[in-house]
């Protein structure tokens, strides 16, 4: 009884009354248990750093890839290598199973179909052994930035990146502003300038308007 009186007096000092304390307790419990629409995303690793950061041969090879494909940093190479490692791991795991195993039949067919859809394997290379032979350059060739440059829409590989980031490029009817977008074989012929872009059918841009205004002003002065 003395303990109960002590607790009651303590709650009275803190909250003014015991009723206020229990009201706060039930309110917090209600907020904790009520449903919510919050989205909790699970952020996974997208790249893996090299084990030996100062290996000269690897540094030179990475620097060559960065310049050849117009990459922003070496992290983009590591991201492609991480994706390639996961593909190889899946292929190795399936190769350890029996050829008639249901898992190998189902997942192996899906993996090869995906490789064919993205142009990573030819029609005569649809085998799990060929997945192990994929290289980093093979995946970099499927980037939208590389496709825009090789189709002649950009003057250089770096110009292609600028066009994509400034939303001048579309794939089909969808504007894509990610240079690392992987292009499917069925979508290659649909890469073009956006309909709202000055390079396409859109209105002239800011600099073109300035040049047109200056030419018009120069023509009026001559007259």
CSV table of C-alpha atoms in Angstrom, one decimal:
chain,number,residue,atom,x,y,z
A,1,UNK,CA,0.0,0.0,0.0
A,2,UNK,CA,2.9,2.3,0.8
A,3,UNK,CA,4.4,1.5,-2.6
A,4,UNK,CA,1.2,2.3,-4.4
A,5,UNK,CA,0.9,5.6,-2.7
A,6,UNK,CA,4.6,6.4,-3.6
A,7,UNK,CA,4.0,5.6,-7.3
A,8,UNK,CA,0.8,7.6,-7.4
A,9,UNK,CA,2.5,10.6,-5.9
A,10,UNK,CA,5.3,10.3,-8.4
A,11,UNK,CA,2.9,10.2,-11.3
A,12,UNK,CA,1.0,13.1,-9.9
A,13,UNK,CA,4.3,15.1,-9.7
A,14,UNK,CA,5.2,14.2,-13.3
A,15,UNK,CA,1.9,14.4,-15.1
A,16,UNK,CA,-0.4,16.3,-12.7
A,17,UNK,CA,-2.6,13.2,-12.3
A,18,UNK,CA,-2.5,9.5,-12.9
A,19,UNK,CA,-5.3,9.9,-15.5
A,20,UNK,CA,-3.0,12.0,-17.7
A,21,UNK,CA,-0.3,9.4,-17.5
A,22,UNK,CA,-2.6,6.5,-18.6
A,23,UNK,CA,-4.0,8.8,-21.4
A,24,UNK,CA,-0.5,9.4,-22.7
A,25,UNK,CA,0.3,5.7,-22.5
A,26,UNK,CA,-2.7,4.5,-24.4
A,27,UNK,CA,-2.2,7.3,-27.0
A,28,UNK,CA,1.4,6.1,-27.7
A,29,UNK,CA,0.2,2.5,-27.8
A,30,UNK,CA,-2.5,3.5,-30.4
A,31,UNK,CA,0.0,5.3,-32.6
A,32,UNK,CA,2.4,2.4,-32.5
A,33,UNK,CA,-0.2,-0.2,-33.5
A,34,UNK,CA,-2.2,1.8,-36.0
A,35,UNK,CA,-1.7,0.9,-39.7
A,36,UNK,CA,0.5,3.2,-41.8
A,37,UNK,CA,1.2,3.8,-45.5
A,38,UNK,CA,4.9,4.3,-45.0
A,39,UNK,CA,7.1,2.6,-47.6
A,40,UNK,CA,10.2,0.9,-46.2
A,41,UNK,CA,12.7,0.2,-48.9
A,42,UNK,CA,15.5,-2.3,-48.6
A,43,UNK,CA,18.6,-0.7,-50.1
A,44,UNK,CA,21.0,-3.4,-51.3
A,45,UNK,CA,24.5,-3.0,-52.5
A,46,UNK,CA,24.8,-2.0,-56.1
A,47,UNK,CA,28.6,-2.3,-56.5
A,48,UNK,CA,31.6,-3.9,-54.9
A,49,UNK,CA,35.0,-2.2,-54.5
A,50,UNK,CA,38.1,-4.0,-55.6
A,51,UNK,CA,40.1,-6.0,-53.1
A,52,UNK,CA,43.4,-4.5,-54.2
A,53,UNK,CA,42.8,-0.8,-54.7
A,54,UNK,CA,46.2,0.0,-56.0
A,55,UNK,CA,46.8,-2.7,-58.6
A,56,UNK,CA,48.3,-0.9,-61.6
A,57,UNK,CA,47.0,-3.2,-64.4
A,58,UNK,CA,43.4,-3.0,-63.1
A,59,UNK,CA,43.7,0.8,-62.7
A,60,UNK,CA,44.9,1.3,-66.3
A,61,UNK,CA,42.1,-1.0,-67.6
A,62,UNK,CA,39.4,0.8,-65.7
A,63,UNK,CA,40.7,4.2,-66.8
A,64,UNK,CA,40.6,3.0,-70.4
A,65,UNK,CA,37.0,1.8,-70.0
A,66,UNK,CA,36.0,5.1,-68.4
A,67,UNK,CA,37.3,7.1,-71.4
A,68,UNK,CA,36.0,4.7,-74.0
A,69,UNK,CA,32.4,4.5,-72.7
A,70,UNK,CA,32.2,8.1,-71.3
A,71,UNK,CA,31.6,7.0,-67.7
A,72,UNK,CA,31.3,9.4,-64.8
A,73,UNK,CA,33.5,7.5,-62.4
A,74,UNK,CA,34.9,4.0,-61.8
A,75,UNK,CA,31.9,3.2,-59.6
A,76,UNK,CA,29.9,2.7,-62.8
A,77,UNK,CA,32.3,0.0,-63.9
A,78,UNK,CA,32.1,-1.7,-60.5
A,79,UNK,CA,28.3,-1.6,-60.7
A,80,UNK,CA,28.4,-3.4,-64.0
A,81,UNK,CA,31.0,-5.9,-62.7
A,82,UNK,CA,28.8,-6.6,-59.7
A,83,UNK,CA,25.8,-7.3,-61.9
A,84,UNK,CA,28.0,-9.5,-64.1
A,85,UNK,CA,29.2,-11.4,-61.1
A,86,UNK,CA,25.7,-12.2,-60.0
A,87,UNK,CA,24.8,-13.5,-63.5
A,88,UNK,CA,27.8,-15.7,-63.4
A,89,UNK,CA,27.0,-17.0,-60.0
A,90,UNK,CA,23.5,-17.9,-61.0
A,91,UNK,CA,24.9,-19.7,-64.1
A,92,UNK,CA,27.5,-21.6,-62.0
A,93,UNK,CA,24.8,-22.7,-59.5
A,94,UNK,CA,22.6,-24.0,-62.2
A,95,UNK,CA,25.4,-25.9,-63.9
A,96,UNK,CA,26.0,-27.9,-60.8
A,97,UNK,CA,22.5,-29.3,-61.1
A,98,UNK,CA,21.3,-32.2,-63.2
A,99,UNK,CA,20.4,-31.1,-66.8
A,100,UNK,CA,16.9,-32.5,-66.2
A,101,UNK,CA,16.4,-30.9,-62.8
A,102,UNK,CA,13.2,-28.8,-62.7
A,103,UNK,CA,15.0,-25.8,-61.2
A,104,UNK,CA,17.7,-25.8,-63.8
A,105,UNK,CA,15.2,-26.2,-66.6
A,106,UNK,CA,13.0,-23.4,-65.4
A,107,UNK,CA,15.5,-20.9,-64.1
A,108,UNK,CA,18.1,-21.7,-66.8
A,109,UNK,CA,15.6,-21.0,-69.6
A,110,UNK,CA,14.5,-17.7,-67.9
A,111,UNK,CA,18.2,-16.6,-67.6
A,112,UNK,CA,19.0,-17.4,-71.2
A,113,UNK,CA,15.9,-15.7,-72.4
A,114,UNK,CA,16.8,-12.6,-70.5
A,115,UNK,CA,20.4,-12.7,-72.0
A,116,UNK,CA,18.9,-13.0,-75.5
A,117,UNK,CA,16.4,-10.2,-74.9
A,118,UNK,CA,19.2,-7.7,-73.9
A,119,UNK,CA,21.5,-8.8,-76.7
A,120,UNK,CA,24.2,-10.3,-74.5
A,121,UNK,CA,24.0,-13.7,-76.1
A,122,UNK,CA,23.4,-14.6,-79.8
A,123,UNK,CA,20.8,-17.1,-80.8
A,124,UNK,CA,23.5,-19.8,-81.3
A,125,UNK,CA,25.0,-19.1,-77.8
A,126,UNK,CA,22.0,-19.8,-75.6
A,127,UNK,CA,23.8,-22.0,-73.2
A,128,UNK,CA,24.8,-21.6,-69.6
A,129,UNK,CA,28.5,-22.0,-70.4
A,130,UNK,CA,28.4,-18.9,-72.6
A,131,UNK,CA,27.0,-16.8,-69.6
A,132,UNK,CA,30.3,-17.5,-67.8
A,133,UNK,CA,32.2,-16.0,-70.8
A,134,UNK,CA,30.4,-12.6,-70.7
A,135,UNK,CA,32.7,-9.6,-70.2
A,136,UNK,CA,32.3,-6.1,-68.8
A,137,UNK,CA,32.6,-4.6,-72.2
A,138,UNK,CA,29.7,-6.7,-73.4
A,139,UNK,CA,27.4,-5.2,-70.8
A,140,UNK,CA,28.8,-1.7,-71.4
A,141,UNK,CA,27.9,-2.0,-75.0
A,142,UNK,CA,24.2,-2.3,-74.1
A,143,UNK,CA,24.1,1.0,-72.3
A,144,UNK,CA,21.8,3.7,-73.8
A,145,UNK,CA,24.8,6.2,-73.8
A,146,UNK,CA,26.8,3.8,-76.1
A,147,UNK,CA,23.8,3.2,-78.4
A,148,UNK,CA,23.0,6.9,-78.8
A,149,UNK,CA,26.6,7.6,-79.8
A,150,UNK,CA,26.9,4.6,-82.2
A,151,UNK,CA,23.7,5.4,-83.9
A,152,UNK,CA,25.0,8.9,-84.8
A,153,UNK,CA,22.6,10.9,-82.6
A,154,UNK,CA,25.6,12.4,-80.7
A,155,UNK,CA,28.9,13.9,-81.8
A,156,UNK,CA,30.8,12.0,-79.1
A,157,UNK,CA,30.3,9.6,-76.2
A,158,UNK,CA,30.3,12.4,-73.8
A,159,UNK,CA,27.8,14.4,-75.9
A,160,UNK,CA,25.5,11.4,-75.7
A,161,UNK,CA,25.6,11.5,-72.0
A,162,UNK,CA,24.7,15.2,-71.9
A,163,UNK,CA,21.8,14.6,-74.3
A,164,UNK,CA,20.4,11.8,-72.2
A,165,UNK,CA,20.7,13.7,-68.9
A,166,UNK,CA,19.0,16.8,-70.5
A,167,UNK,CA,16.0,14.6,-71.6
A,168,UNK,CA,16.6,14.9,-75.3
A,169,UNK,CA,16.5,11.1,-75.9
A,170,UNK,CA,13.5,8.8,-75.9
A,171,UNK,CA,13.2,5.0,-76.2
A,172,UNK,CA,9.9,4.4,-77.9
A,173,UNK,CA,7.4,6.8,-76.3
A,174,UNK,CA,9.3,7.0,-73.0
A,175,UNK,CA,11.9,9.7,-72.3
A,176,UNK,CA,14.9,8.1,-70.6
A,177,UNK,CA,17.4,10.3,-68.6
A,178,UNK,CA,19.6,7.5,-67.3
A,179,UNK,CA,22.8,6.9,-69.4
A,180,UNK,CA,23.2,3.4,-67.8
A,181,UNK,CA,19.8,2.3,-69.1
A,182,UNK,CA,20.1,-1.2,-70.6
A,183,UNK,CA,18.6,-1.3,-74.1
A,184,UNK,CA,16.8,-4.4,-75.3
A,185,UNK,CA,17.4,-5.6,-78.8
A,186,UNK,CA,13.7,-4.9,-79.7
A,187,UNK,CA,14.1,-1.3,-78.5
A,188,UNK,CA,17.3,-0.3,-80.4
A,189,UNK,CA,15.5,0.9,-83.5
A,190,UNK,CA,13.2,3.0,-81.4
A,191,UNK,CA,15.9,5.2,-80.0
A,192,UNK,CA,15.4,8.8,-81.2
A,193,UNK,CA,15.2,12.4,-80.1
A,194,UNK,CA,12.3,13.4,-77.9
A,195,UNK,CA,9.3,15.1,-79.7
A,196,UNK,CA,9.7,18.1,-77.3
A,197,UNK,CA,13.5,18.4,-78.0
A,198,UNK,CA,14.9,21.1,-80.2
A,199,UNK,CA,16.9,18.4,-81.9
A,200,UNK,CA,13.7,16.6,-82.8
A,201,UNK,CA,10.4,18.1,-83.7
A,202,UNK,CA,10.2,20.5,-80.7
A,203,UNK,CA,10.5,24.3,-80.7
A,204,UNK,CA,13.9,25.9,-80.9
A,205,UNK,CA,16.0,26.1,-77.8
A,206,UNK,CA,17.2,29.1,-75.8
A,207,UNK,CA,20.4,29.7,-77.8
A,208,UNK,CA,18.6,29.2,-81.2
A,209,UNK,CA,16.1,31.9,-80.1
A,210,UNK,CA,18.9,34.2,-79.2
A,211,UNK,CA,20.7,33.8,-82.6
A,212,UNK,CA,17.4,34.2,-84.4
A,213,UNK,CA,16.7,37.5,-82.5
A,214,UNK,CA,20.2,38.8,-83.2
A,215,UNK,CA,19.9,38.0,-86.9
A,216,UNK,CA,16.6,39.7,-87.0
A,217,UNK,CA,18.0,42.8,-85.2
A,218,UNK,CA,21.0,42.8,-87.6
A,219,UNK,CA,18.6,42.7,-90.6
A,220,UNK,CA,16.6,45.6,-89.3
A,221,UNK,CA,19.7,47.7,-88.8
A,222,UNK,CA,20.9,47.0,-92.4
A,223,UNK,CA,17.5,48.1,-93.8
